[in-house]
mmCIF file of C-alpha atoms and ligand atoms in Angstrom:
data_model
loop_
_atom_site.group_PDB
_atom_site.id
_atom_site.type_symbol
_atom_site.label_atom_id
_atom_site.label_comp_id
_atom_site.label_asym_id
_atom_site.label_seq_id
_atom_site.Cartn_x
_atom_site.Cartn_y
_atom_site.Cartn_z
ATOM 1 C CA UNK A 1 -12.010 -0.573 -11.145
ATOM 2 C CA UNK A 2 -8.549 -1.661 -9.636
ATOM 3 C CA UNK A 3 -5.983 -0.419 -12.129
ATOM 4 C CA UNK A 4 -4.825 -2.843 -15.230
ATOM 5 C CA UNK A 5 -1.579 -4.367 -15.013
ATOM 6 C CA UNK A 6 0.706 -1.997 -17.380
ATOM 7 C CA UNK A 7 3.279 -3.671 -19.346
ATOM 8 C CA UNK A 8 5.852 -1.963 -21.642
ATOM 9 C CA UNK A 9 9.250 -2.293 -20.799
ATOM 10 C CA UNK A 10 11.152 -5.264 -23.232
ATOM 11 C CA UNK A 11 14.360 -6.534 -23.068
ATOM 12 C CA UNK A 12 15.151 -8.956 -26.083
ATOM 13 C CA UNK A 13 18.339 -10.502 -24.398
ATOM 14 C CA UNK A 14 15.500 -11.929 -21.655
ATOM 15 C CA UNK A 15 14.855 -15.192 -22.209
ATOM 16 C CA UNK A 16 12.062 -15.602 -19.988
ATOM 17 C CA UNK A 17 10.050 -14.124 -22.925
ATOM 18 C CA UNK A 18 10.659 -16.632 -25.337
ATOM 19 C CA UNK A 19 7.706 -18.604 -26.049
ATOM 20 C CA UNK A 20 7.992 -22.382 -26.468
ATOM 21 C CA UNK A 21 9.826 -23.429 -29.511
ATOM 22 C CA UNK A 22 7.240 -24.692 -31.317
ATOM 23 C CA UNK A 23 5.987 -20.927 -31.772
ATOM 24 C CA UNK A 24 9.162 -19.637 -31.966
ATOM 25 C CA UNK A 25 9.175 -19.371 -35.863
ATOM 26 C CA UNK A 26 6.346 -17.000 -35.728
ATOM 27 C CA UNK A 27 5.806 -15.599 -32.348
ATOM 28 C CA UNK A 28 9.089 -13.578 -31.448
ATOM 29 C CA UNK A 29 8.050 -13.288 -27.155
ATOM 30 C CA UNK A 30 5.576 -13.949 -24.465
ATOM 31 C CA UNK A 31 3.734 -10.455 -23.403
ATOM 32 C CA UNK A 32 1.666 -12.154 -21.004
ATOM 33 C CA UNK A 33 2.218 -15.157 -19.530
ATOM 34 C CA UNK A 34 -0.337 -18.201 -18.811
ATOM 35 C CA UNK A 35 0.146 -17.749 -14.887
ATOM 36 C CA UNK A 36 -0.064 -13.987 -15.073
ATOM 37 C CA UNK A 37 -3.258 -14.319 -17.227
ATOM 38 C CA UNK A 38 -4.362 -16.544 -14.671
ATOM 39 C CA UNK A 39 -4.051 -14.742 -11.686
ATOM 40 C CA UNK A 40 -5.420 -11.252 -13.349
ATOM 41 C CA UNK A 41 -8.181 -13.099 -14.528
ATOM 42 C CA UNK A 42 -8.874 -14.459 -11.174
ATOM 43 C CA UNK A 43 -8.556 -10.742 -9.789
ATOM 44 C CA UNK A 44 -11.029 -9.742 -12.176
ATOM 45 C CA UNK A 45 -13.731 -11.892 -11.449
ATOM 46 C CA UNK A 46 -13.820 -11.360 -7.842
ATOM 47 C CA UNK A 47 -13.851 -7.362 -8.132
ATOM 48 C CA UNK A 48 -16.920 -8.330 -10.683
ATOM 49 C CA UNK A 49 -18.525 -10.763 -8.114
ATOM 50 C CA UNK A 50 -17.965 -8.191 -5.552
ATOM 51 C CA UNK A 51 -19.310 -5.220 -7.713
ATOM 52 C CA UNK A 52 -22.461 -6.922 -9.076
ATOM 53 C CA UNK A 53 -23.185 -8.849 -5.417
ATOM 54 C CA UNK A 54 -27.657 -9.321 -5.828
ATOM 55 C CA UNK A 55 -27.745 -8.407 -9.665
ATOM 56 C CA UNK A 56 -28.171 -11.152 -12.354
ATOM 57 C CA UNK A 57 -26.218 -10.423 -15.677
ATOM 58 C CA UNK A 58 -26.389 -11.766 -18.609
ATOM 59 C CA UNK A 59 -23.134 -11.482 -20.182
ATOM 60 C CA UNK A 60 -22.657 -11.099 -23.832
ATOM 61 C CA UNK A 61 -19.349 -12.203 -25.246
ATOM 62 C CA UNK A 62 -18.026 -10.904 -28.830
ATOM 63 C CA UNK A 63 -17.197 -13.527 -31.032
ATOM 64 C CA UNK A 64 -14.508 -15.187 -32.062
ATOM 65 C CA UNK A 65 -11.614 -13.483 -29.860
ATOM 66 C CA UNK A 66 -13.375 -13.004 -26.647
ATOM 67 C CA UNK A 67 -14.221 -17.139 -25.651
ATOM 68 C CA UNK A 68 -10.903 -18.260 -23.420
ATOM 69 C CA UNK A 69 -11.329 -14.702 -21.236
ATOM 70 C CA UNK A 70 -14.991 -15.563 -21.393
ATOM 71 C CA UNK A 71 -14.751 -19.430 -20.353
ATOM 72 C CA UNK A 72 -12.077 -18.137 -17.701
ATOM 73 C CA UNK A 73 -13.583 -14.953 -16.435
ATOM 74 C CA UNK A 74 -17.096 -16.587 -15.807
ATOM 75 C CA UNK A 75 -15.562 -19.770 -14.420
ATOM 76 C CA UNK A 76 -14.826 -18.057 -11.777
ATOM 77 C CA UNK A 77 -18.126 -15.290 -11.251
ATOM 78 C CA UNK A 78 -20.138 -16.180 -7.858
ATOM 79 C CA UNK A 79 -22.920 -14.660 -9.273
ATOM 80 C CA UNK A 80 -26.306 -16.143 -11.425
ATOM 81 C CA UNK A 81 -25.700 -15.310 -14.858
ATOM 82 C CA UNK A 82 -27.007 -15.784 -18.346
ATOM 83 C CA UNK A 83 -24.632 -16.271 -21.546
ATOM 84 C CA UNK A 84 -25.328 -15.132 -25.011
ATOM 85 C CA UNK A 85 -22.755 -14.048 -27.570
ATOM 86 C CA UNK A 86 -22.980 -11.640 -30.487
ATOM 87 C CA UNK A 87 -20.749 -12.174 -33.402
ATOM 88 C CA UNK A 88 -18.361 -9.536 -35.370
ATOM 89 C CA UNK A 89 -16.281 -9.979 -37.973
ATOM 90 C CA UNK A 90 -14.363 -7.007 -40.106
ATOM 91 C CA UNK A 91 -13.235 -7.436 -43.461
ATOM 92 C CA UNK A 92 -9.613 -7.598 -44.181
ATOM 93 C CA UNK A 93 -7.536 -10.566 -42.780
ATOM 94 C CA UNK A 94 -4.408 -8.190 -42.077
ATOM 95 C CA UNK A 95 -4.000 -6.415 -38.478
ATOM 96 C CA UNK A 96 -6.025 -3.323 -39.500
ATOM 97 C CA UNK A 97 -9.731 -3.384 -38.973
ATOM 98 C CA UNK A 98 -11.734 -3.489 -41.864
ATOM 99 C CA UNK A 99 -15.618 -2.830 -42.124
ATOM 100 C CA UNK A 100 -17.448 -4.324 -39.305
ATOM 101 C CA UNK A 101 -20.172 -7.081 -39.923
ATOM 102 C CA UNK A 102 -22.072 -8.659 -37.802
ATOM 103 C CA UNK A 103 -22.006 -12.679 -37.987
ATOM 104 C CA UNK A 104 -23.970 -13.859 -35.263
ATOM 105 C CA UNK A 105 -27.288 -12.023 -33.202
ATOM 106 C CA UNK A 106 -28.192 -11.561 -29.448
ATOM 107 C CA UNK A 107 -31.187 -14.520 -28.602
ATOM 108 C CA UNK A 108 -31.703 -13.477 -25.089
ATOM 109 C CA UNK A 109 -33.774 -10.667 -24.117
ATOM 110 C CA UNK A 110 -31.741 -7.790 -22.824
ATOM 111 C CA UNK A 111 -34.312 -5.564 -22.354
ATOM 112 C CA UNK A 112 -34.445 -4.045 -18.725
ATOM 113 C CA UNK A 113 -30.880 -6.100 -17.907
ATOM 114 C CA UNK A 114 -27.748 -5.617 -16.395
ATOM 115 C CA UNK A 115 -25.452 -6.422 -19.179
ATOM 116 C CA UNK A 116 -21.707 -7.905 -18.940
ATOM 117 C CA UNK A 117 -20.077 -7.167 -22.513
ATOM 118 C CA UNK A 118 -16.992 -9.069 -22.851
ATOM 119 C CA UNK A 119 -14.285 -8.762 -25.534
ATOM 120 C CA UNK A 120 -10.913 -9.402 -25.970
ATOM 121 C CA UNK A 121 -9.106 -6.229 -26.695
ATOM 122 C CA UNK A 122 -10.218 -2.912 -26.653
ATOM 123 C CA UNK A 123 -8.049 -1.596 -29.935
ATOM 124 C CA UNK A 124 -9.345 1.955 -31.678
ATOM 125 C CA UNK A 125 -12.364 1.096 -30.009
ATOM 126 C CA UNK A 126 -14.715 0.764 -33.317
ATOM 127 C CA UNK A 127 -15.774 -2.932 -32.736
ATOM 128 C CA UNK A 128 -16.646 -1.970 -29.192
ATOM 129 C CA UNK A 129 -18.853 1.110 -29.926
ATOM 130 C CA UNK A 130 -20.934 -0.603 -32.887
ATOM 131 C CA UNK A 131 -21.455 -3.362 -30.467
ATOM 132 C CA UNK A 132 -22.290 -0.644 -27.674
ATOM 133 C CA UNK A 133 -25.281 0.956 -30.193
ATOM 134 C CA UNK A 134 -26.793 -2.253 -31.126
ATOM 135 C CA UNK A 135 -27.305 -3.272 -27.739
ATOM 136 C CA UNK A 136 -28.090 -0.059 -26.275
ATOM 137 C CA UNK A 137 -31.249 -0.246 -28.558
ATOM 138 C CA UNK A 138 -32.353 -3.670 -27.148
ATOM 139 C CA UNK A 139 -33.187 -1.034 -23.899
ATOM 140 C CA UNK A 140 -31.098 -3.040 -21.202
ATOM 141 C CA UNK A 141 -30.958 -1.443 -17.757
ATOM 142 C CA UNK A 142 -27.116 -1.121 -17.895
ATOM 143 C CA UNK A 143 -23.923 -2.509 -19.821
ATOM 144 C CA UNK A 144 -20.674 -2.694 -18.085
ATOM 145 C CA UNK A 145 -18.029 -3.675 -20.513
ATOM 146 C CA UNK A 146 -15.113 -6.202 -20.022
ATOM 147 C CA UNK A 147 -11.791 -6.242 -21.714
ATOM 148 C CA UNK A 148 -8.476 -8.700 -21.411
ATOM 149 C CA UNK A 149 -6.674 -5.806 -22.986
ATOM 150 C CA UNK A 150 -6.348 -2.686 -24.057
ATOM 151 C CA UNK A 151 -4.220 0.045 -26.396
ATOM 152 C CA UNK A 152 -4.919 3.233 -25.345
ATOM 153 C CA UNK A 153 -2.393 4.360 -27.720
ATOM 154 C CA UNK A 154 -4.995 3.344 -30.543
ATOM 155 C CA UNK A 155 -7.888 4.667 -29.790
ATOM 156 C CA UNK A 156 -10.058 6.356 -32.343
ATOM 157 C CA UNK A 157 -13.474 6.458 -30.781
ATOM 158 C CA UNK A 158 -14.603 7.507 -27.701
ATOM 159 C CA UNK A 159 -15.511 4.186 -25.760
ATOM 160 C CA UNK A 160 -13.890 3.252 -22.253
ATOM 161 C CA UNK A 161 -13.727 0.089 -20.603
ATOM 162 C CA UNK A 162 -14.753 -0.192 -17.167
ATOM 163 C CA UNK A 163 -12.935 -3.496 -16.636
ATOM 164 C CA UNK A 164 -9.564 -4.051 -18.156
ATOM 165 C CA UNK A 165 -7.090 -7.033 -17.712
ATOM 166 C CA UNK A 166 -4.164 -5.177 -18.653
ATOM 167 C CA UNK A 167 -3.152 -2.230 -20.708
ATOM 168 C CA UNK A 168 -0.840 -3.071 -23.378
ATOM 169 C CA UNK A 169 1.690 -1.123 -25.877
ATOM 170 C CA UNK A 170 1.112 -0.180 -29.480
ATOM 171 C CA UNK A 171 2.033 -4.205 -30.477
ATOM 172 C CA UNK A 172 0.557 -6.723 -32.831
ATOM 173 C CA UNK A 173 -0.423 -9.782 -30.386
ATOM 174 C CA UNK A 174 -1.919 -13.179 -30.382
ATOM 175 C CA UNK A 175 -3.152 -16.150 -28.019
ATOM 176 C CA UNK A 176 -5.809 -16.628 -25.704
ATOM 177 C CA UNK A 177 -8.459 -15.775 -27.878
ATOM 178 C CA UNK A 178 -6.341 -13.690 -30.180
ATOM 179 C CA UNK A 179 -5.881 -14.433 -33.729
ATOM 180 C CA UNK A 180 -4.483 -13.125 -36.762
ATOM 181 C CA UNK A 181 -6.274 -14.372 -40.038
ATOM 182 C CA UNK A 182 -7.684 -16.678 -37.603
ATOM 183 C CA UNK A 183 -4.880 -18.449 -36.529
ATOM 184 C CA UNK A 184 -3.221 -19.106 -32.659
ATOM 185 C CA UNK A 185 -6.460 -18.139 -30.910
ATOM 186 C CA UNK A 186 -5.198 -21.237 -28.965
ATOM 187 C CA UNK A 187 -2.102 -20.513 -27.393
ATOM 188 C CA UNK A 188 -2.195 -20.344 -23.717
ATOM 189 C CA UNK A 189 -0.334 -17.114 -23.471
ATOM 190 C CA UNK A 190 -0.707 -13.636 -24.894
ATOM 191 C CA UNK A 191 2.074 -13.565 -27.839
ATOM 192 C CA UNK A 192 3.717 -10.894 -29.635
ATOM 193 C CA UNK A 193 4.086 -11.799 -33.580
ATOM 194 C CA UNK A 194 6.583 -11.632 -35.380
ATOM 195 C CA UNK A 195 6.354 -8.816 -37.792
ATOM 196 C CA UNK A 196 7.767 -11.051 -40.805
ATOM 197 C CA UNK A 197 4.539 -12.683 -40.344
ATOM 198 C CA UNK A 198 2.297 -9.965 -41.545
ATOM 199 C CA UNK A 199 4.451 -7.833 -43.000
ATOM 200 C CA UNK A 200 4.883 -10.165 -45.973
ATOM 201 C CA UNK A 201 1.091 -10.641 -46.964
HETATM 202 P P1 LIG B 1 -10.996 -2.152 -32.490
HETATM 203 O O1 LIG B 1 -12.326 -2.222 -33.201
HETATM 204 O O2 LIG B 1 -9.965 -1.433 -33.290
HETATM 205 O O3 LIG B 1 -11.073 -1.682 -31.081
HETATM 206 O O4 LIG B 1 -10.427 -3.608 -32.481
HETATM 207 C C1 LIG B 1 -11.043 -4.603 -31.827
HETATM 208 C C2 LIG B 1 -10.826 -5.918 -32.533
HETATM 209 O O5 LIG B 1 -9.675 -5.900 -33.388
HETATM 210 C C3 LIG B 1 -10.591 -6.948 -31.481
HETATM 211 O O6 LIG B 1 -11.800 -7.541 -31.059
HETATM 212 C C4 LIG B 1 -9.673 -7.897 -32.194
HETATM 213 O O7 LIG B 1 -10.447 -8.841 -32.887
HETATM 214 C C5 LIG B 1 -8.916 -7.055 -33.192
HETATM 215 N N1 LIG B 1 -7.568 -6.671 -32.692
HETATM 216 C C6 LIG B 1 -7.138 -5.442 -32.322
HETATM 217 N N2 LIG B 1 -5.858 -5.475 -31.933
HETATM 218 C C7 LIG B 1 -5.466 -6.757 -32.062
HETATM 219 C C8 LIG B 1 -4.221 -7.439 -31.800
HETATM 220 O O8 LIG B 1 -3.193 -6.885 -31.369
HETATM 221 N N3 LIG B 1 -4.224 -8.764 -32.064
HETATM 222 C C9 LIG B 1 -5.300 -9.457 -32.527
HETATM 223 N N4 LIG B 1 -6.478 -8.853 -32.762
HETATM 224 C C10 LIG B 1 -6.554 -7.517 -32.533
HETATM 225 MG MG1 LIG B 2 -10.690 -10.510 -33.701
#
């Protein structure tokens, strides 16, 4: 895999970071921006093109988080493809993980397939490895797994991505897929909350 973009370094007296002011109440800056989402996104599905060139994938996506990478990522895979989506949910509507349930099942046969597994953000890595298990029993040939992002600084479990967007710090963030007790899964760009906006609940 080419390396994920790294991002860390913040200063609060840029204004480039501010996100448009009708988030401004609760999202304090822009991580990620729509064009640089864009354009990693774009980098991503060619290296996949290029690495899965005369394989046919069918490529699972983790609900809810994972469907603007998804609709993004395979909008732009020269490859033939099958799309099925398995659903997770974990208790709790704070930003710690709670027990993991799953909402939704596989209906395509994996069985002897290359597999695509495509999720949002690769955190302490729990979601990801129960997801891993329950597909590895369906017996598919392989699974490569997909993330937007990742916190290395998190993880708890042993699971490794082998396609990340970009590698991100130890922050809370929303957008693009994102949510926090289900809310701004829609904004265009990766977001950093404000702490007030959890810290309260
Ligand atoms: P993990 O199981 O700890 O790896 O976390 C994976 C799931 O937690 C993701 O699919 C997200 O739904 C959620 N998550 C982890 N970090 C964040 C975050 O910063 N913002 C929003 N959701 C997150
Ligand atoms: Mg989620």
């Amino acid at each position: 895999m080419d390396k994920p973009d790294q991002l860390g370094a913040f200063d609060p007296q840029d204004h480039a970071t501010l996100p448009p002011a009708c988030w401004q109440a609760e999202v304090e800056r822009v991580l990620i921006t729509e064009a640089q989402i864009a354009q990693r996104v774009r980098a991503l599905s060619a290296e996949l093109t290029r690495d899965f060139a005369g394989r046919e994938l069918v490529v699972v996506a983790v609900l809810n988080g994972a469907i603007m990478f998804l609709a993004d990522l395979i909008r732009h895979l020269s490859l033939p493809l099958r799309l099925d989506f398995i659903g997770t949910s974990s208790y709790g509507a704070g930003t710690e993980a709670g027990e993991l349930v799953f909402t939704k099942e596989l209906r395509l046969d994996v069985r002897g397939r290359d597999v695509l597994l495509v999720d949002d953000i690769l955190d302490t890595g729990k979601t990801l490895r129960r997801v891993l298990e329950k597909l590895h029993e369906l017996k598919p040939r392989e699974i490569k797994t997909c993330v937007l992002l990742e916190k290395a600084a998190r993880r708890v479990e042993n699971v490794r991505a082998d396609y990340i967007g970009f590698s991100i710090p130890d922050l809370f963030v929303v957008g693009y897929g994102l949510d926090f007790a289900e809310r701004y899964r829609n904004l265009p760009f990766v977001g950093v909350l404000r702490p007030g906006m959890y810290e309260n609940r």
